[in-house]
Amino acid sequence: MAKLLELGLFEFLDQIKKDGRARYVGFSFHDEASLFKEIVDAYQWDVCQIQYNYLDIDYQAGHEGLLYAASRNLGIIIMEPLRGGCLADMVPDDIMKIWDKSEIKRTPAEWGLSYIWDLEQISMVLSGMSNREQLKENLATANKALPHSLTEKDHSLIREVREIYRDKLVVDCTGCRYCLPCPAGVQIPLNFKYLNNAMLYENIEDASRAYASHVGDERKASKCIDCGQCAERCPQDIPIPEMLAEVTRLLEK
Ligand code: SF4
Ligand code: SF4
C-alpha cells in the first residue's frame, strides 16, 4: 500500500471522480483482515470486493471484514461464493447426506449462493458459470434468495457442513504467504491448497493432475531442502517441511 500512496493513488482516484471518468471507486482484496480494515479506513471508497463463502468466514477479510466494510457504508461485492466451484461440484457423500436432511431441497450451489444472499450487507455476488444451465440455476437462486430468507434450521445445516469440510482439511494454511520466499522456490501455500483439495474432495487422482499442471516442477513440494526457515515464520505453526513431504507422497506421482 505504501507504494501505491507514493504513486499518488488517492489523488488519482479523486481526480477521475471529479472529472467524471468514474462515478464510483473501489478495491479488490486478498490478504488479512487487519490490512483490509486499514485499506477501508484509508480512503472514501464506494465499494470493495472480497473472497467470501460459508467455508471461508474466517479467511482473508472474512465475516469480520465484511461487517467492517458494511459499517463504513461500502457496497460489498463477493467473489468465490462457491470457492471456485468446489462447494458445488464433486461434493462428498457425507456432505450430501446433510443437505438431504433439509425439507427444502437445494443443490449444493444453491446452498452456497443462498448463504451469501441471506446477508443484508451484500450488494453483488460474482459466480463463475460454465454453461447455460448453471446460469439459469444461479439466476433462479438470486431471484428467490432474499436477505434473512434462510431459517435457523438452514443455518444449522450449513454449520454442520462447514464442520465436516473443516475436519477434512489437513493443513490449516490461511494462504497468508508469510512463509515465502522459500530459497528453493517452493510455492508453499499453493502446495497446501492442492493437498487440502485432495482430502476435501476425496479425489487424489484429480488433485494430482491439477497439482502437476498448476504447481509445476519449479514450485513443487519435493524441491524443499528442509532448511526450516518457513516454519519459523508461519503464524499457524504448521510443520511446513513435514507437510510438504506429505504433499510429495500423495500428489507427486
Ligand atoms: S523448509 Fe523447505 S519449503 Fe521451507 S523454506 Fe526451506 S526449502 Fe523452502
Ligand atoms: S504455510 Fe503458514 S505462513 Fe505459509 S501461507 Fe500457510 S499459514 Fe501462511
Coordinates of C-alpha atoms and ligand atoms in Angstrom, one line a residue:
M1 CA 0.0 0.0 0.0
A2 CA 2.9 2.4 0.8
K3 CA 4.0 2.1 -2.9
L4 CA 0.5 3.0 -4.2
L5 CA 0.4 6.0 -1.8
E6 CA 3.8 7.1 -3.0
L7 CA 2.5 6.9 -6.6
G8 CA -0.5 9.2 -5.7
L9 CA -3.3 6.6 -5.9
F10 CA -5.8 8.6 -3.9
E11 CA -5.1 11.8 -5.7
F12 CA -5.7 9.9 -9.0
L13 CA -9.0 8.5 -7.7
D14 CA -10.1 11.9 -6.5
Q15 CA -9.3 13.3 -10.0
I16 CA -11.2 10.6 -12.0
K17 CA -14.3 11.1 -9.8
K18 CA -14.1 14.8 -10.2
D19 CA -13.7 14.9 -14.0
G20 CA -16.4 12.2 -14.5
R21 CA -14.3 9.4 -15.7
A22 CA -15.5 7.3 -12.8
R23 CA -18.6 7.6 -10.6
Y24 CA -17.6 5.0 -8.0
V25 CA -14.2 3.6 -7.0
G26 CA -13.3 0.5 -5.0
F27 CA -10.7 -2.2 -4.5
S28 CA -10.5 -5.9 -4.6
F29 CA -8.8 -7.7 -1.7
H30 CA -6.9 -10.9 -0.9
D31 CA -5.0 -10.6 2.3
E32 CA -5.5 -10.5 6.1
A33 CA -8.4 -8.8 7.9
S34 CA -6.2 -6.3 9.7
L35 CA -4.8 -5.0 6.3
F36 CA -8.4 -4.9 4.9
K37 CA -9.5 -2.6 7.7
E38 CA -6.5 -0.4 7.2
I39 CA -7.4 0.0 3.5
V40 CA -11.1 0.6 4.2
D41 CA -10.1 3.4 6.6
A42 CA -7.5 4.9 4.2
Y43 CA -10.0 6.4 1.7
Q44 CA -13.6 7.2 1.0
W45 CA -14.2 4.0 -1.1
D46 CA -17.6 3.3 -2.6
V47 CA -17.2 -0.4 -2.9
C48 CA -14.9 -3.3 -2.1
Q49 CA -14.6 -6.9 -3.4
I50 CA -13.7 -9.8 -1.1
Q51 CA -13.5 -13.5 -1.2
Y52 CA -16.3 -15.0 0.9
N53 CA -18.3 -18.2 1.2
Y54 CA -19.7 -20.3 4.0
L55 CA -16.4 -22.1 4.4
D56 CA -14.2 -19.1 4.4
I57 CA -15.9 -16.9 7.0
D58 CA -12.6 -16.5 9.0
Y59 CA -10.3 -16.4 5.9
Q60 CA -8.8 -13.2 4.5
A61 CA -11.3 -10.2 5.1
G62 CA -13.8 -12.8 6.3
H63 CA -17.0 -12.1 8.2
E64 CA -15.2 -9.6 10.4
G65 CA -14.1 -7.6 7.3
L66 CA -17.5 -7.8 5.7
L67 CA -19.2 -6.3 8.8
Y68 CA -16.4 -3.7 9.0
A69 CA -16.9 -2.6 5.4
A70 CA -20.7 -2.5 5.8
S71 CA -20.3 -0.3 8.9
R72 CA -18.4 2.2 6.7
N73 CA -21.2 2.1 4.1
L74 CA -19.2 0.4 1.4
G75 CA -21.0 -1.6 -1.2
I76 CA -19.7 -5.2 -0.9
I77 CA -19.1 -7.5 -3.9
I78 CA -18.4 -11.1 -3.2
M79 CA -16.0 -13.3 -5.2
E80 CA -15.5 -17.0 -4.8
P81 CA -19.0 -17.6 -3.3
L82 CA -18.7 -21.3 -4.3
R83 CA -14.9 -21.5 -3.7
G84 CA -14.1 -21.8 -7.4
G85 CA -16.9 -24.3 -7.8
C86 CA -15.6 -26.6 -5.2
L87 CA -18.7 -26.2 -3.0
A88 CA -20.9 -27.1 -5.9
D89 CA -19.0 -29.8 -7.8
M90 CA -17.8 -33.2 -6.6
V91 CA -19.5 -32.8 -3.2
P92 CA -18.5 -35.6 -0.9
D93 CA -21.3 -38.1 0.1
D94 CA -21.3 -37.2 3.8
I95 CA -21.9 -33.5 2.9
M96 CA -24.8 -34.5 0.6
K97 CA -26.4 -36.5 3.4
I98 CA -26.5 -33.3 5.5
W99 CA -28.1 -31.3 2.7
D100 CA -30.6 -34.1 2.1
K101 CA -31.9 -33.6 5.7
S102 CA -33.4 -30.3 4.7
E103 CA -37.1 -30.2 3.8
I104 CA -36.5 -27.6 1.2
K105 CA -34.3 -29.2 -1.5
R106 CA -31.5 -27.1 -2.8
T107 CA -28.5 -28.1 -4.9
P108 CA -25.1 -27.5 -3.3
A109 CA -24.6 -24.4 -5.5
E110 CA -28.0 -23.1 -4.3
W111 CA -26.9 -23.6 -0.7
G112 CA -23.7 -21.7 -1.3
L113 CA -25.3 -18.8 -3.0
S114 CA -28.3 -18.6 -0.7
Y115 CA -25.9 -18.3 2.2
I116 CA -24.4 -15.2 0.7
W117 CA -27.6 -13.6 -0.4
D118 CA -29.0 -14.2 3.1
L119 CA -26.6 -11.4 4.3
E120 CA -28.2 -8.0 4.0
Q121 CA -24.7 -6.3 3.7
I122 CA -24.1 -7.9 0.3
S123 CA -24.5 -5.8 -2.9
M124 CA -23.4 -8.2 -5.6
V125 CA -22.3 -11.8 -6.0
L126 CA -19.8 -12.9 -8.7
S127 CA -20.1 -16.5 -9.5
G128 CA -18.3 -18.1 -12.5
M129 CA -20.6 -20.1 -14.7
S130 CA -19.6 -22.5 -17.4
N131 CA -22.9 -23.3 -19.2
R132 CA -26.4 -22.1 -19.7
E133 CA -27.9 -24.5 -17.0
Q134 CA -25.6 -23.0 -14.3
L135 CA -26.6 -19.5 -15.4
K136 CA -30.3 -20.4 -15.2
E137 CA -29.8 -22.0 -11.7
N138 CA -27.9 -19.1 -10.4
L139 CA -30.4 -16.6 -11.7
A140 CA -33.3 -18.5 -10.1
T141 CA -31.4 -18.6 -6.8
A142 CA -30.7 -14.9 -6.9
N143 CA -34.4 -14.3 -7.6
K144 CA -35.7 -16.0 -4.5
A145 CA -32.8 -15.7 -2.1
L146 CA -33.6 -12.6 -0.1
P147 CA -31.8 -11.3 3.0
H148 CA -32.8 -13.2 6.1
S149 CA -34.6 -15.8 4.0
L150 CA -32.7 -18.8 5.5
T151 CA -34.2 -20.3 8.6
E152 CA -32.3 -21.2 11.8
K153 CA -32.5 -24.9 10.7
D154 CA -30.9 -24.0 7.4
H155 CA -28.1 -22.2 9.2
S156 CA -27.6 -25.2 11.5
L157 CA -27.2 -27.5 8.4
I158 CA -24.7 -25.0 7.0
R159 CA -22.7 -25.1 10.3
E160 CA -22.7 -28.9 10.1
V161 CA -21.4 -28.9 6.6
R162 CA -18.8 -26.3 7.4
E163 CA -17.5 -28.5 10.3
I164 CA -17.2 -31.6 8.1
Y165 CA -15.3 -29.7 5.4
R166 CA -13.0 -28.3 8.1
D167 CA -12.3 -31.7 9.5
K168 CA -11.2 -32.8 6.1
L169 CA -8.7 -30.0 5.8
V170 CA -5.3 -31.5 6.6
V171 CA -3.3 -28.2 6.7
D172 CA -4.7 -25.2 8.3
C173 CA -3.0 -22.9 5.9
T174 CA -4.6 -19.5 5.5
G175 CA -2.6 -18.5 2.4
C176 CA -1.0 -15.5 4.2
R177 CA 2.3 -16.2 2.4
Y178 CA 4.5 -15.2 5.4
C179 CA 6.5 -18.3 4.8
L180 CA 7.6 -17.0 1.4
P181 CA 10.0 -16.6 -0.2
C182 CA 11.5 -20.1 0.0
P183 CA 15.2 -20.3 -1.0
A184 CA 14.4 -23.5 -3.0
G185 CA 11.4 -21.8 -4.8
V186 CA 8.7 -24.0 -3.3
Q187 CA 5.3 -22.2 -3.5
I188 CA 4.2 -23.4 -0.1
P189 CA 0.6 -22.2 0.2
L190 CA -0.2 -23.4 -3.3
N191 CA 1.1 -26.8 -2.5
F192 CA -1.1 -26.9 0.6
K193 CA -4.1 -25.8 -1.4
Y194 CA -3.8 -28.9 -3.6
L195 CA -3.2 -31.2 -0.6
N196 CA -6.4 -29.8 1.1
N197 CA -8.4 -30.2 -2.1
A198 CA -7.3 -33.8 -2.4
M199 CA -8.6 -34.5 1.1
L200 CA -11.7 -32.3 0.9
Y201 CA -12.9 -33.9 -2.3
E202 CA -11.5 -37.4 -1.6
N203 CA -10.0 -37.5 -5.0
I204 CA -6.3 -37.9 -5.1
E205 CA -6.1 -38.6 -8.8
D206 CA -7.8 -35.4 -9.9
A207 CA -5.9 -33.4 -7.3
S208 CA -2.6 -34.9 -8.6
R209 CA -3.4 -34.0 -12.2
A210 CA -4.3 -30.4 -11.2
Y211 CA -1.2 -30.3 -9.0
A212 CA 1.0 -31.3 -11.9
S213 CA -0.4 -28.8 -14.3
H214 CA -0.8 -25.8 -11.9
V215 CA 2.1 -26.0 -9.5
G216 CA 4.8 -27.2 -11.9
D217 CA 8.3 -28.6 -11.4
E218 CA 9.9 -25.4 -10.1
R219 CA 7.5 -24.8 -7.3
K220 CA 6.6 -28.3 -6.2
A221 CA 6.9 -29.8 -2.7
S222 CA 9.8 -32.1 -3.4
K223 CA 12.1 -29.1 -4.2
C224 CA 12.2 -28.5 -0.4
I225 CA 15.7 -28.8 1.1
D226 CA 14.4 -28.8 4.7
C227 CA 16.1 -25.6 5.7
G228 CA 13.3 -24.8 8.2
Q229 CA 13.1 -21.1 7.5
C230 CA 9.5 -21.1 6.5
A231 CA 8.2 -23.0 9.6
E232 CA 9.7 -20.2 11.9
R233 CA 7.6 -17.6 10.0
C234 CA 4.3 -19.4 9.9
P235 CA 1.7 -17.8 12.2
Q236 CA -0.3 -21.1 12.2
D237 CA 2.7 -23.1 13.5
I238 CA 2.3 -25.5 10.6
P239 CA 5.2 -28.0 10.4
I240 CA 5.8 -27.0 6.8
P241 CA 8.6 -29.3 5.7
E242 CA 6.7 -32.3 7.2
M243 CA 3.5 -31.4 5.4
L244 CA 5.4 -30.8 2.2
A245 CA 6.7 -34.3 2.5
E246 CA 3.0 -35.4 2.7
V247 CA 2.2 -33.4 -0.5
T248 CA 5.1 -35.2 -2.3
R249 CA 3.9 -38.6 -1.1
L250 CA 0.3 -38.0 -2.1
L251 CA 0.4 -35.8 -5.2
E252 CA 3.8 -36.2 -6.9
K253 CA 3.4 -39.5 -8.7
Ligands
SF4_1 S1 12.0 -25.8 4.7 FE1 11.7 -26.3 2.5 S2 9.9 -25.1 2.0 FE2 10.6 -24.2 3.9 S3 11.9 -22.5 3.2 FE3 13.2 -24.3 3.5 S4 13.3 -25.2 1.5 FE4 11.6 -23.8 1.4
SF4_2 S1 2.1 -22.1 5.5 FE1 1.8 -20.7 7.2 S2 2.9 -18.9 6.6 FE2 2.7 -20.1 4.8 S3 0.8 -19.3 3.8 FE3 0.2 -21.1 5.0 S4 -0.4 -20.2 7.0 FE4 0.8 -18.6 5.9

